[in-house]
Amino acid sequence: KNTVKIQHLTSDIFCIVSKDPDGKLYEKVSRLILQGSLLDSEIWLDFNSSLFSLYVGLDIYISLISISYHEDSQSLKASDYMNYTEKYEAFLVGRIFNFKKYSYGTKNYLIISASFGGYLMRLKIQDRYIKKISINSDIALGINRIIN
């Protein structure tokens, strides 16, 4: 039996500050640049724009979730994290493929790059907000629009 551990890493309210900054490369995919409101963070995210409308100026709530499973498990199944998906309009499951640390002034940052079935994400965040993350870790993004 698969033993799955789901752990909330961090979340923030992000404002979409740019959409398709390099032009629209694919019909149904947009690249979003989002700025965190509460944490010193920024996300670049490729998103299937046919799922729902995302536009510059919109605030969205994003949770970063760690998904791990017992080393005897061969793969992760959707049923392993189904209870989490009901909380979000979009729930993307992916894998971290790059991870860098750097300092700017007195602050230490992480740049985390992940792929969600070909959709890419780059997260820049202070390292004090995320612990225990590494290359090849399975992660998820939970996304909800904040409609005023």
PDB file of N, CA, C and O in Angstrom, residues 62-139:
ATOM      1  N   ILE A  62      -2.278  31.181  -3.922  1.00  0.00           N
ATOM      2  CA  ILE A  62      -1.519  30.004  -4.340  1.00  0.00           C
ATOM      3  C   ILE A  62      -0.905  29.340  -3.115  1.00  0.00           C
ATOM      4  O   ILE A  62      -0.273  30.001  -2.289  1.00  0.00           O
ATOM      5  N   SER A  63      -1.105  28.034  -3.002  1.00  0.00           N
ATOM      6  CA  SER A  63      -0.463  27.221  -1.975  1.00  0.00           C
ATOM      7  C   SER A  63       0.557  26.313  -2.639  1.00  0.00           C
ATOM      8  O   SER A  63       0.274  25.722  -3.688  1.00  0.00           O
ATOM      9  N   LEU A  64       1.722  26.202  -2.041  1.00  0.00           N
ATOM     10  CA  LEU A  64       2.747  25.262  -2.486  1.00  0.00           C
ATOM     11  C   LEU A  64       2.721  24.093  -1.513  1.00  0.00           C
ATOM     12  O   LEU A  64       2.818  24.282  -0.291  1.00  0.00           O
ATOM     13  N   ILE A  65       2.560  22.898  -2.056  1.00  0.00           N
ATOM     14  CA  ILE A  65       2.323  21.700  -1.259  1.00  0.00           C
ATOM     15  C   ILE A  65       3.355  20.638  -1.628  1.00  0.00           C
ATOM     16  O   ILE A  65       3.586  20.371  -2.806  1.00  0.00           O
ATOM     17  N   SER A  66       3.960  20.043  -0.621  1.00  0.00           N
ATOM     18  CA  SER A  66       4.920  18.956  -0.830  1.00  0.00           C
ATOM     19  C   SER A  66       4.162  17.629  -0.814  1.00  0.00           C
ATOM     20  O   SER A  66       3.319  17.405   0.051  1.00  0.00           O
ATOM     21  N   ILE A  67       4.478  16.770  -1.774  1.00  0.00           N
ATOM     22  CA  ILE A  67       3.871  15.444  -1.827  1.00  0.00           C
ATOM     23  C   ILE A  67       5.004  14.429  -1.821  1.00  0.00           C
ATOM     24  O   ILE A  67       5.875  14.453  -2.687  1.00  0.00           O
ATOM     25  N   SER A  68       5.018  13.571  -0.822  1.00  0.00           N
ATOM     26  CA  SER A  68       6.041  12.526  -0.766  1.00  0.00           C
ATOM     27  C   SER A  68       5.363  11.197  -0.468  1.00  0.00           C
ATOM     28  O   SER A  68       4.258  11.155   0.052  1.00  0.00           O
ATOM     29  N   TYR A  69       6.044  10.138  -0.825  1.00  0.00           N
ATOM     30  CA  TYR A  69       5.473   8.821  -0.607  1.00  0.00           C
ATOM     31  C   TYR A  69       6.572   7.856  -0.220  1.00  0.00           C
ATOM     32  O   TYR A  69       7.755   8.099  -0.450  1.00  0.00           O
ATOM     33  N   HIS A  70       6.154   6.764   0.388  1.00  0.00           N
ATOM     34  CA  HIS A  70       7.092   5.759   0.877  1.00  0.00           C
ATOM     35  C   HIS A  70       7.980   5.290  -0.256  1.00  0.00           C
ATOM     36  O   HIS A  70       7.532   5.134  -1.388  1.00  0.00           O
ATOM     37  N   GLU A  71       9.233   5.048   0.040  1.00  0.00           N
ATOM     38  CA  GLU A  71      10.191   4.681  -1.010  1.00  0.00           C
ATOM     39  C   GLU A  71       9.839   3.380  -1.733  1.00  0.00           C
ATOM     40  O   GLU A  71      10.312   3.139  -2.830  1.00  0.00           O
ATOM     41  N   ASP A  72       8.989   2.543  -1.147  1.00  0.00           N
ATOM     42  CA  ASP A  72       8.566   1.319  -1.832  1.00  0.00           C
ATOM     43  C   ASP A  72       7.529   1.596  -2.912  1.00  0.00           C
ATOM     44  O   ASP A  72       7.281   0.767  -3.773  1.00  0.00           O
ATOM     45  N   SER A  73       6.915   2.775  -2.857  1.00  0.00           N
ATOM     46  CA  SER A  73       5.886   3.121  -3.834  1.00  0.00           C
ATOM     47  C   SER A  73       6.534   3.398  -5.186  1.00  0.00           C
ATOM     48  O   SER A  73       7.580   4.021  -5.271  1.00  0.00           O
ATOM     49  N   GLN A  74       5.907   2.965  -6.237  1.00  0.00           N
ATOM     50  CA  GLN A  74       6.442   3.161  -7.576  1.00  0.00           C
ATOM     51  C   GLN A  74       5.986   4.468  -8.209  1.00  0.00           C
ATOM     52  O   GLN A  74       6.674   5.044  -9.014  1.00  0.00           O
ATOM     53  N   SER A  75       4.787   4.904  -7.857  1.00  0.00           N
ATOM     54  CA  SER A  75       4.267   6.123  -8.470  1.00  0.00           C
ATOM     55  C   SER A  75       3.198   6.743  -7.586  1.00  0.00           C
ATOM     56  O   SER A  75       2.659   6.110  -6.692  1.00  0.00           O
ATOM     57  N   LEU A  76       2.913   7.985  -7.876  1.00  0.00           N
ATOM     58  CA  LEU A  76       1.901   8.733  -7.160  1.00  0.00           C
ATOM     59  C   LEU A  76       0.613   8.679  -7.965  1.00  0.00           C
ATOM     60  O   LEU A  76       0.630   8.874  -9.171  1.00  0.00           O
ATOM     61  N   LYS A  77      -0.517   8.381  -7.308  1.00  0.00           N
ATOM     62  CA  LYS A  77      -1.798   8.321  -8.000  1.00  0.00           C
ATOM     63  C   LYS A  77      -2.671   9.492  -7.568  1.00  0.00           C
ATOM     64  O   LYS A  77      -2.539   9.996  -6.458  1.00  0.00           O
ATOM     65  N   ALA A  78      -3.560   9.917  -8.441  1.00  0.00           N
ATOM     66  CA  ALA A  78      -4.449  11.036  -8.146  1.00  0.00           C
ATOM     67  C   ALA A  78      -5.257  10.791  -6.872  1.00  0.00           C
ATOM     68  O   ALA A  78      -5.499  11.708  -6.098  1.00  0.00           O
ATOM     69  N   SER A  79      -5.649   9.558  -6.623  1.00  0.00           N
ATOM     70  CA  SER A  79      -6.451   9.261  -5.436  1.00  0.00           C
ATOM     71  C   SER A  79      -5.681   9.514  -4.140  1.00  0.00           C
ATOM     72  O   SER A  79      -6.279   9.707  -3.086  1.00  0.00           O
ATOM     73  N   ASP A  80      -4.340   9.561  -4.217  1.00  0.00           N
ATOM     74  CA  ASP A  80      -3.521   9.796  -3.038  1.00  0.00           C
ATOM     75  C   ASP A  80      -3.680  11.219  -2.485  1.00  0.00           C
ATOM     76  O   ASP A  80      -3.445  11.450  -1.309  1.00  0.00           O
ATOM     77  N   TYR A  81      -4.044  12.168  -3.326  1.00  0.00           N
ATOM     78  CA  TYR A  81      -4.147  13.565  -2.877  1.00  0.00           C
ATOM     79  C   TYR A  81      -5.496  14.199  -3.241  1.00  0.00           C
ATOM     80  O   TYR A  81      -5.653  15.403  -3.225  1.00  0.00           O
ATOM     81  N   MET A  82      -6.505  13.391  -3.539  1.00  0.00           N
ATOM     82  CA  MET A  82      -7.807  13.867  -3.989  1.00  0.00           C
ATOM     83  C   MET A  82      -8.483  14.814  -2.997  1.00  0.00           C
ATOM     84  O   MET A  82      -9.107  15.784  -3.398  1.00  0.00           O
ATOM     85  N   ASN A  83      -8.359  14.566  -1.689  1.00  0.00           N
ATOM     86  CA  ASN A  83      -8.995  15.441  -0.699  1.00  0.00           C
ATOM     87  C   ASN A  83      -8.480  16.874  -0.791  1.00  0.00           C
ATOM     88  O   ASN A  83      -9.211  17.807  -0.503  1.00  0.00           O
ATOM     89  N   TYR A  84      -7.232  17.047  -1.171  1.00  0.00           N
ATOM     90  CA  TYR A  84      -6.666  18.384  -1.303  1.00  0.00           C
ATOM     91  C   TYR A  84      -7.222  19.120  -2.512  1.00  0.00           C
ATOM     92  O   TYR A  84      -7.403  20.330  -2.483  1.00  0.00           O
ATOM     93  N   THR A  85      -7.487  18.417  -3.599  1.00  0.00           N
ATOM     94  CA  THR A  85      -7.891  19.069  -4.847  1.00  0.00           C
ATOM     95  C   THR A  85      -9.218  19.799  -4.728  1.00  0.00           C
ATOM     96  O   THR A  85      -9.444  20.777  -5.424  1.00  0.00           O
ATOM     97  N   GLU A  86     -10.090  19.347  -3.849  1.00  0.00           N
ATOM     98  CA  GLU A  86     -11.419  19.952  -3.709  1.00  0.00           C
ATOM     99  C   GLU A  86     -11.375  21.366  -3.158  1.00  0.00           C
ATOM    100  O   GLU A  86     -12.331  22.108  -3.281  1.00  0.00           O
ATOM    101  N   LYS A  87     -10.253  21.767  -2.572  1.00  0.00           N
ATOM    102  CA  LYS A  87     -10.116  23.096  -1.977  1.00  0.00           C
ATOM    103  C   LYS A  87      -9.746  24.169  -3.007  1.00  0.00           C
ATOM    104  O   LYS A  87      -9.762  25.347  -2.677  1.00  0.00           O
ATOM    105  N   TYR A  88      -9.385  23.759  -4.219  1.00  0.00           N
ATOM    106  CA  TYR A  88      -8.828  24.688  -5.200  1.00  0.00           C
ATOM    107  C   TYR A  88      -9.537  24.610  -6.545  1.00  0.00           C
ATOM    108  O   TYR A  88     -10.014  23.557  -6.944  1.00  0.00           O
ATOM    109  N   GLU A  89      -9.539  25.731  -7.256  1.00  0.00           N
ATOM    110  CA  GLU A  89     -10.061  25.761  -8.631  1.00  0.00           C
ATOM    111  C   GLU A  89      -9.127  25.026  -9.582  1.00  0.00           C
ATOM    112  O   GLU A  89      -9.565  24.426 -10.554  1.00  0.00           O
ATOM    113  N   ALA A  90      -7.833  25.134  -9.326  1.00  0.00           N
ATOM    114  CA  ALA A  90      -6.832  24.414 -10.124  1.00  0.00           C
ATOM    115  C   ALA A  90      -5.855  23.767  -9.158  1.00  0.00           C
ATOM    116  O   ALA A  90      -5.476  24.363  -8.141  1.00  0.00           O
ATOM    117  N   PHE A  91      -5.449  22.547  -9.461  1.00  0.00           N
ATOM    118  CA  PHE A  91      -4.499  21.805  -8.630  1.00  0.00           C
ATOM    119  C   PHE A  91      -3.501  21.159  -9.574  1.00  0.00           C
ATOM    120  O   PHE A  91      -3.837  20.236 -10.304  1.00  0.00           O
ATOM    121  N   LEU A  92      -2.287  21.689  -9.602  1.00  0.00           N
ATOM    122  CA  LEU A  92      -1.249  21.216 -10.514  1.00  0.00           C
ATOM    123  C   LEU A  92      -0.244  20.371  -9.748  1.00  0.00           C
ATOM    124  O   LEU A  92       0.250  20.787  -8.704  1.00  0.00           O
ATOM    125  N   VAL A  93       0.060  19.187 -10.252  1.00  0.00           N
ATOM    126  CA  VAL A  93       1.036  18.302  -9.619  1.00  0.00           C
ATOM    127  C   VAL A  93       2.254  18.217 -10.522  1.00  0.00           C
ATOM    128  O   VAL A  93       2.133  18.019 -11.726  1.00  0.00           O
ATOM    129  N   GLY A  94       3.427  18.418  -9.924  1.00  0.00           N
ATOM    130  CA  GLY A  94       4.647  18.417 -10.724  1.00  0.00           C
ATOM    131  C   GLY A  94       5.856  17.984  -9.931  1.00  0.00           C
ATOM    132  O   GLY A  94       5.746  17.414  -8.843  1.00  0.00           O
ATOM    133  N   ARG A  95       7.026  18.301 -10.506  1.00  0.00           N
ATOM    134  CA  ARG A  95       8.290  17.886  -9.902  1.00  0.00           C
ATOM    135  C   ARG A  95       9.305  19.011 -10.018  1.00  0.00           C
ATOM    136  O   ARG A  95       9.413  19.659 -11.043  1.00  0.00           O
ATOM    137  N   ILE A  96      10.059  19.200  -8.953  1.00  0.00           N
ATOM    138  CA  ILE A  96      11.133  20.197  -8.954  1.00  0.00           C
ATOM    139  C   ILE A  96      12.301  19.664  -9.778  1.00  0.00           C
ATOM    140  O   ILE A  96      12.756  18.542  -9.560  1.00  0.00           O
ATOM    141  N   PHE A  97      12.782  20.471 -10.736  1.00  0.00           N
ATOM    142  CA  PHE A  97      13.918  20.040 -11.536  1.00  0.00           C
ATOM    143  C   PHE A  97      15.146  20.917 -11.353  1.00  0.00           C
ATOM    144  O   PHE A  97      16.234  20.572 -11.814  1.00  0.00           O
ATOM    145  N   ASN A  98      15.004  22.041 -10.665  1.00  0.00           N
ATOM    146  CA  ASN A  98      16.157  22.888 -10.406  1.00  0.00           C
ATOM    147  C   ASN A  98      15.909  23.666  -9.118  1.00  0.00           C
ATOM    148  O   ASN A  98      14.777  24.012  -8.805  1.00  0.00           O
ATOM    149  N   PHE A  99      17.008  23.958  -8.427  1.00  0.00           N
ATOM    150  CA  PHE A  99      16.912  24.559  -7.111  1.00  0.00           C
ATOM    151  C   PHE A  99      18.200  25.335  -6.869  1.00  0.00           C
ATOM    152  O   PHE A  99      19.265  24.777  -6.957  1.00  0.00           O
ATOM    153  N   LYS A 100      18.090  26.634  -6.638  1.00  0.00           N
ATOM    154  CA  LYS A 100      19.279  27.455  -6.408  1.00  0.00           C
ATOM    155  C   LYS A 100      19.071  28.312  -5.171  1.00  0.00           C
ATOM    156  O   LYS A 100      17.964  28.739  -4.871  1.00  0.00           O
ATOM    157  N   LYS A 101      20.180  28.597  -4.494  1.00  0.00           N
ATOM    158  CA  LYS A 101      20.171  29.514  -3.354  1.00  0.00           C
ATOM    159  C   LYS A 101      21.017  30.721  -3.721  1.00  0.00           C
ATOM    160  O   LYS A 101      22.039  30.582  -4.389  1.00  0.00           O
ATOM    161  N   TYR A 102      20.587  31.897  -3.298  1.00  0.00           N
ATOM    162  CA  TYR A 102      21.417  33.084  -3.472  1.00  0.00           C
ATOM    163  C   TYR A 102      21.075  34.109  -2.405  1.00  0.00           C
ATOM    164  O   TYR A 102      20.035  34.031  -1.765  1.00  0.00           O
ATOM    165  N   SER A 103      21.971  35.054  -2.207  1.00  0.00           N
ATOM    166  CA  SER A 103      21.773  36.114  -1.219  1.00  0.00           C
ATOM    167  C   SER A 103      21.680  37.451  -1.921  1.00  0.00           C
ATOM    168  O   SER A 103      22.351  37.691  -2.931  1.00  0.00           O
ATOM    169  N   TYR A 104      20.829  38.310  -1.384  1.00  0.00           N
ATOM    170  CA  TYR A 104      20.698  39.674  -1.872  1.00  0.00           C
ATOM    171  C   TYR A 104      20.630  40.557  -0.641  1.00  0.00           C
ATOM    172  O   TYR A 104      19.647  40.510   0.099  1.00  0.00           O
ATOM    173  N   GLY A 105      21.706  41.306  -0.403  1.00  0.00           N
ATOM    174  CA  GLY A 105      21.780  42.073   0.832  1.00  0.00           C
ATOM    175  C   GLY A 105      21.855  41.128   2.011  1.00  0.00           C
ATOM    176  O   GLY A 105      22.672  40.218   2.038  1.00  0.00           O
ATOM    177  N   THR A 106      20.953  41.314   2.960  1.00  0.00           N
ATOM    178  CA  THR A 106      20.937  40.458   4.148  1.00  0.00           C
ATOM    179  C   THR A 106      19.955  39.299   4.032  1.00  0.00           C
ATOM    180  O   THR A 106      19.820  38.506   4.960  1.00  0.00           O
ATOM    181  N   LYS A 107      19.276  39.195   2.889  1.00  0.00           N
ATOM    182  CA  LYS A 107      18.252  38.153   2.723  1.00  0.00           C
ATOM    183  C   LYS A 107      18.776  36.997   1.883  1.00  0.00           C
ATOM    184  O   LYS A 107      19.505  37.201   0.918  1.00  0.00           O
ATOM    185  N   ASN A 108      18.376  35.790   2.257  1.00  0.00           N
ATOM    186  CA  ASN A 108      18.714  34.581   1.503  1.00  0.00           C
ATOM    187  C   ASN A 108      17.477  34.102   0.770  1.00  0.00           C
ATOM    188  O   ASN A 108      16.401  34.000   1.359  1.00  0.00           O
ATOM    189  N   TYR A 109      17.641  33.794  -0.522  1.00  0.00           N
ATOM    190  CA  TYR A 109      16.527  33.405  -1.372  1.00  0.00           C
ATOM    191  C   TYR A 109      16.727  32.014  -1.954  1.00  0.00           C
ATOM    192  O   TYR A 109      17.848  31.524  -2.071  1.00  0.00           O
ATOM    193  N   LEU A 110      15.615  31.407  -2.350  1.00  0.00           N
ATOM    194  CA  LEU A 110      15.599  30.182  -3.136  1.00  0.00           C
ATOM    195  C   LEU A 110      14.952  30.504  -4.469  1.00  0.00           C
ATOM    196  O   LEU A 110      13.999  31.287  -4.533  1.00  0.00           O
ATOM    197  N   ILE A 111      15.459  29.900  -5.521  1.00  0.00           N
ATOM    198  CA  ILE A 111      14.758  29.898  -6.806  1.00  0.00           C
ATOM    199  C   ILE A 111      14.466  28.440  -7.102  1.00  0.00           C
ATOM    200  O   ILE A 111      15.375  27.622  -7.240  1.00  0.00           O
ATOM    201  N   ILE A 112      13.190  28.123  -7.127  1.00  0.00           N
ATOM    202  CA  ILE A 112      12.729  26.748  -7.328  1.00  0.00           C
ATOM    203  C   ILE A 112      12.080  26.665  -8.701  1.00  0.00           C
ATOM    204  O   ILE A 112      11.150  27.414  -8.991  1.00  0.00           O
ATOM    205  N   SER A 113      12.578  25.756  -9.546  1.00  0.00           N
ATOM    206  CA  SER A 113      11.994  25.538 -10.870  1.00  0.00           C
ATOM    207  C   SER A 113      11.326  24.175 -10.880  1.00  0.00           C
ATOM    208  O   SER A 113      11.910  23.186 -10.430  1.00  0.00           O
ATOM    209  N   ALA A 114      10.096  24.134 -11.391  1.00  0.00           N
ATOM    210  CA  ALA A 114       9.337  22.886 -11.421  1.00  0.00           C
ATOM    211  C   ALA A 114       8.588  22.774 -12.738  1.00  0.00           C
ATOM    212  O   ALA A 114       8.316  23.775 -13.400  1.00  0.00           O
ATOM    213  N   SER A 115       8.273  21.542 -13.097  1.00  0.00           N
ATOM    214  CA  SER A 115       7.476  21.261 -14.293  1.00  0.00           C
ATOM    215  C   SER A 115       6.200  20.550 -13.863  1.00  0.00           C
ATOM    216  O   SER A 115       6.234  19.612 -13.061  1.00  0.00           O
ATOM    217  N   PHE A 116       5.094  21.017 -14.403  1.00  0.00           N
ATOM    218  CA  PHE A 116       3.779  20.427 -14.146  1.00  0.00           C
ATOM    219  C   PHE A 116       3.264  19.894 -15.465  1.00  0.00           C
ATOM    220  O   PHE A 116       2.508  20.567 -16.156  1.00  0.00           O
ATOM    221  N   GLY A 117       3.726  18.723 -15.855  1.00  0.00           N
ATOM    222  CA  GLY A 117       3.311  18.133 -17.124  1.00  0.00           C
ATOM    223  C   GLY A 117       3.684  19.012 -18.318  1.00  0.00           C
ATOM    224  O   GLY A 117       2.946  19.080 -19.289  1.00  0.00           O
ATOM    225  N   GLY A 118       4.812  19.686 -18.237  1.00  0.00           N
ATOM    226  CA  GLY A 118       5.256  20.543 -19.328  1.00  0.00           C
ATOM    227  C   GLY A 118       5.022  22.022 -19.077  1.00  0.00           C
ATOM    228  O   GLY A 118       5.663  22.874 -19.677  1.00  0.00           O
ATOM    229  N   TYR A 119       4.105  22.348 -18.169  1.00  0.00           N
ATOM    230  CA  TYR A 119       3.916  23.748 -17.774  1.00  0.00           C
ATOM    231  C   TYR A 119       4.983  24.067 -16.728  1.00  0.00           C
ATOM    232  O   TYR A 119       5.137  23.335 -15.753  1.00  0.00           O
ATOM    233  N   LEU A 120       5.706  25.158 -16.919  1.00  0.00           N
ATOM    234  CA  LEU A 120       6.836  25.466 -16.059  1.00  0.00           C
ATOM    235  C   LEU A 120       6.484  26.503 -15.006  1.00  0.00           C
ATOM    236  O   LEU A 120       5.639  27.371 -15.221  1.00  0.00           O
ATOM    237  N   MET A 121       7.178  26.404 -13.865  1.00  0.00           N
ATOM    238  CA  MET A 121       7.035  27.376 -12.798  1.00  0.00           C
ATOM    239  C   MET A 121       8.419  27.710 -12.279  1.00  0.00           C
ATOM    240  O   MET A 121       9.280  26.839 -12.159  1.00  0.00           O
ATOM    241  N   ARG A 122       8.638  28.996 -12.007  1.00  0.00           N
ATOM    242  CA  ARG A 122       9.842  29.428 -11.301  1.00  0.00           C
ATOM    243  C   ARG A 122       9.391  30.288 -10.130  1.00  0.00           C
ATOM    244  O   ARG A 122       8.708  31.293 -10.310  1.00  0.00           O
ATOM    245  N   LEU A 123       9.741  29.856  -8.929  1.00  0.00           N
ATOM    246  CA  LEU A 123       9.376  30.559  -7.711  1.00  0.00           C
ATOM    247  C   LEU A 123      10.625  31.139  -7.073  1.00  0.00           C
ATOM    248  O   LEU A 123      11.602  30.426  -6.851  1.00  0.00           O
ATOM    249  N   LYS A 124      10.608  32.444  -6.794  1.00  0.00           N
ATOM    250  CA  LYS A 124      11.667  33.104  -6.023  1.00  0.00           C
ATOM    251  C   LYS A 124      11.060  33.473  -4.680  1.00  0.00           C
ATOM    252  O   LYS A 124      10.017  34.145  -4.624  1.00  0.00           O
ATOM    253  N   ILE A 125      11.695  32.991  -3.593  1.00  0.00           N
ATOM    254  CA  ILE A 125      11.140  33.222  -2.259  1.00  0.00           C
ATOM    255  C   ILE A 125      12.274  33.202  -1.241  1.00  0.00           C
ATOM    256  O   ILE A 125      13.289  32.530  -1.457  1.00  0.00           O
ATOM    257  N   GLN A 126      12.108  33.935  -0.143  1.00  0.00           N
ATOM    258  CA  GLN A 126      13.104  33.889   0.926  1.00  0.00           C
ATOM    259  C   GLN A 126      13.165  32.480   1.491  1.00  0.00           C
ATOM    260  O   GLN A 126      12.127  31.835   1.689  1.00  0.00           O
ATOM    261  N   ASP A 127      14.373  32.013   1.769  1.00  0.00           N
ATOM    262  CA  ASP A 127      14.541  30.628   2.224  1.00  0.00           C
ATOM    263  C   ASP A 127      13.900  30.356   3.583  1.00  0.00           C
ATOM    264  O   ASP A 127      13.574  29.221   3.899  1.00  0.00           O
ATOM    265  N   ARG A 128      13.616  31.383   4.366  1.00  0.00           N
ATOM    266  CA  ARG A 128      13.007  31.151   5.673  1.00  0.00           C
ATOM    267  C   ARG A 128      11.551  30.692   5.564  1.00  0.00           C
ATOM    268  O   ARG A 128      10.981  30.181   6.518  1.00  0.00           O
ATOM    269  N   TYR A 129      10.941  30.846   4.388  1.00  0.00           N
ATOM    270  CA  TYR A 129       9.542  30.448   4.206  1.00  0.00           C
ATOM    271  C   TYR A 129       9.375  29.012   3.724  1.00  0.00           C
ATOM    272  O   TYR A 129       8.272  28.475   3.757  1.00  0.00           O
ATOM    273  N   ILE A 130      10.439  28.404   3.240  1.00  0.00           N
ATOM    274  CA  ILE A 130      10.344  27.023   2.739  1.00  0.00           C
ATOM    275  C   ILE A 130      11.516  26.214   3.274  1.00  0.00           C
ATOM    276  O   ILE A 130      12.668  26.597   3.116  1.00  0.00           O
ATOM    277  N   LYS A 131      11.203  25.091   3.858  1.00  0.00           N
ATOM    278  CA  LYS A 131      12.222  24.180   4.385  1.00  0.00           C
ATOM    279  C   LYS A 131      12.023  22.804   3.739  1.00  0.00           C
ATOM    280  O   LYS A 131      10.958  22.472   3.261  1.00  0.00           O
ATOM    281  N   LYS A 132      13.075  22.031   3.739  1.00  0.00           N
ATOM    282  CA  LYS A 132      13.027  20.631   3.287  1.00  0.00           C
ATOM    283  C   LYS A 132      12.451  20.477   1.880  1.00  0.00           C
ATOM    284  O   LYS A 132      11.396  19.878   1.680  1.00  0.00           O
ATOM    285  N   ILE A 133      13.151  21.022   0.919  1.00  0.00           N
ATOM    286  CA  ILE A 133      12.736  20.858  -0.474  1.00  0.00           C
ATOM    287  C   ILE A 133      13.989  20.552  -1.286  1.00  0.00           C
ATOM    288  O   ILE A 133      15.067  21.033  -0.962  1.00  0.00           O
ATOM    289  N   SER A 134      13.862  19.713  -2.293  1.00  0.00           N
ATOM    290  CA  SER A 134      15.041  19.327  -3.065  1.00  0.00           C
ATOM    291  C   SER A 134      14.659  18.976  -4.499  1.00  0.00           C
ATOM    292  O   SER A 134      13.482  18.825  -4.827  1.00  0.00           O
ATOM    293  N   ILE A 135      15.678  18.847  -5.331  1.00  0.00           N
ATOM    294  CA  ILE A 135      15.464  18.451  -6.725  1.00  0.00           C
ATOM    295  C   ILE A 135      14.806  17.074  -6.755  1.00  0.00           C
ATOM    296  O   ILE A 135      15.090  16.219  -5.922  1.00  0.00           O
ATOM    297  N   ASN A 136      13.917  16.879  -7.692  1.00  0.00           N
ATOM    298  CA  ASN A 136      13.126  15.652  -7.886  1.00  0.00           C
ATOM    299  C   ASN A 136      12.032  15.449  -6.835  1.00  0.00           C
ATOM    300  O   ASN A 136      11.410  14.398  -6.801  1.00  0.00           O
ATOM    301  N   SER A 137      11.793  16.459  -5.992  1.00  0.00           N
ATOM    302  CA  SER A 137      10.664  16.390  -5.054  1.00  0.00           C
ATOM    303  C   SER A 137       9.367  16.591  -5.828  1.00  0.00           C
ATOM    304  O   SER A 137       9.301  17.430  -6.722  1.00  0.00           O
ATOM    305  N   ASP A 138       8.339  15.845  -5.462  1.00  0.00           N
ATOM    306  CA  ASP A 138       7.006  16.056  -6.029  1.00  0.00           C
ATOM    307  C   ASP A 138       6.332  17.175  -5.260  1.00  0.00           C
ATOM    308  O   ASP A 138       6.368  17.213  -4.034  1.00  0.00           O
ATOM    309  N   ILE A 139       5.727  18.101  -5.994  1.00  0.00           N
ATOM    310  CA  ILE A 139       5.039  19.220  -5.372  1.00  0.00           C
ATOM    311  C   ILE A 139       3.711  19.459  -6.085  1.00  0.00           C
ATOM    312  O   ILE A 139       3.465  18.930  -7.169  1.00  0.00           O
TER     313      ILE A 139
END
